[in-house]
Amino acid sequence: DYRLRSGAPLRFHYGRIELAPTADGKVWLTYVIRFGPAIPGTKWLMRWLLGGRVRRGVLRLKEICEEGAAK
């Protein structure tokens, strides 16, 4: 669990990252973010922007983990 306290264009930001092993030896990642926009009416935009960044970050993390496992 984490909370951003400053530096983001959000009034409130709480995140939770959970990792769980799967039966096939892989890892399931669950990432949940709750937030309120600093500017009313822009939650849809912030969700779109954050969603894209999170997706790219998770895919990059997967690549790094797979490269490390291959060594």
CSV table of C-alpha atoms in Angstrom, one decimal:
chain,number,residue,atom,x,y,z
A,1,ASP,CA,0.0,0.0,0.0
A,2,TYR,CA,1.2,3.5,-0.7
A,3,ARG,CA,-0.2,7.0,-0.8
A,4,LEU,CA,1.1,10.0,-2.8
A,5,ARG,CA,1.3,13.0,-0.6
A,6,SER,CA,2.5,15.6,-3.1
A,7,GLY,CA,3.8,16.1,-6.7
A,8,ALA,CA,0.8,14.7,-8.5
A,9,PRO,CA,-2.2,16.6,-10.1
A,10,LEU,CA,-4.5,14.6,-7.8
A,11,ARG,CA,-6.3,15.6,-4.6
A,12,PHE,CA,-6.0,12.1,-3.2
A,13,HIS,CA,-4.0,9.1,-4.4
A,14,TYR,CA,-3.9,5.7,-2.8
A,15,GLY,CA,-2.4,2.6,-4.4
A,16,ARG,CA,-2.2,-1.1,-3.6
A,17,ILE,CA,0.1,-3.6,-5.3
A,18,GLU,CA,-0.4,-7.3,-4.6
A,19,LEU,CA,1.7,-10.2,-5.9
A,20,ALA,CA,0.5,-13.8,-5.7
A,21,PRO,CA,2.1,-17.0,-7.0
A,22,THR,CA,0.1,-19.0,-9.5
A,23,ALA,CA,-0.1,-22.8,-9.9
A,24,ASP,CA,2.1,-22.7,-13.0
A,25,GLY,CA,5.0,-20.9,-11.1
A,26,LYS,CA,4.3,-17.4,-12.4
A,27,VAL,CA,3.2,-14.4,-10.5
A,28,TRP,CA,-0.1,-12.6,-10.7
A,29,LEU,CA,0.1,-8.8,-10.2
A,30,THR,CA,-2.9,-6.8,-9.0
A,31,TYR,CA,-2.5,-3.0,-9.0
A,32,VAL,CA,-5.4,-0.8,-7.8
A,33,ILE,CA,-5.3,3.0,-7.6
A,34,ARG,CA,-8.0,5.2,-6.1
A,35,PHE,CA,-7.8,8.9,-6.6
A,36,GLY,CA,-9.7,12.2,-6.8
A,37,PRO,CA,-8.8,14.8,-9.5
A,38,ALA,CA,-7.5,18.2,-8.4
A,39,ILE,CA,-9.7,19.7,-11.1
A,40,PRO,CA,-13.3,18.7,-11.0
A,41,GLY,CA,-14.6,16.9,-14.1
A,42,THR,CA,-11.2,15.6,-15.1
A,43,LYS,CA,-11.2,12.1,-13.5
A,44,TRP,CA,-11.8,10.4,-16.9
A,45,LEU,CA,-8.6,12.2,-18.2
A,46,MET,CA,-6.5,11.3,-15.2
A,47,ARG,CA,-7.7,7.7,-15.4
A,48,TRP,CA,-6.7,7.5,-19.0
A,49,LEU,CA,-3.3,9.1,-18.4
A,50,LEU,CA,-2.5,7.0,-15.3
A,51,GLY,CA,-3.8,3.8,-17.0
A,52,GLY,CA,-1.4,4.2,-19.9
A,53,ARG,CA,1.6,4.8,-17.6
A,54,VAL,CA,0.8,1.9,-15.3
A,55,ARG,CA,0.3,-0.5,-18.3
A,56,ARG,CA,3.7,0.6,-19.7
A,57,GLY,CA,5.4,0.3,-16.3
A,58,VAL,CA,4.0,-3.2,-15.6
A,59,LEU,CA,5.0,-4.4,-19.1
A,60,ARG,CA,8.5,-3.1,-18.6
A,61,LEU,CA,8.7,-4.7,-15.2
A,62,LYS,CA,7.6,-8.0,-16.8
A,63,GLU,CA,10.4,-7.7,-19.4
A,64,ILE,CA,13.0,-7.0,-16.7
A,65,CYS,CA,11.9,-10.0,-14.6
A,66,GLU,CA,11.9,-12.3,-17.6
A,67,GLU,CA,15.4,-11.1,-18.6
A,68,GLY,CA,16.7,-11.8,-15.1
A,69,ALA,CA,15.1,-15.2,-15.0
A,70,ALA,CA,16.7,-16.2,-18.4
A,71,LYS,CA,20.2,-15.5,-17.1
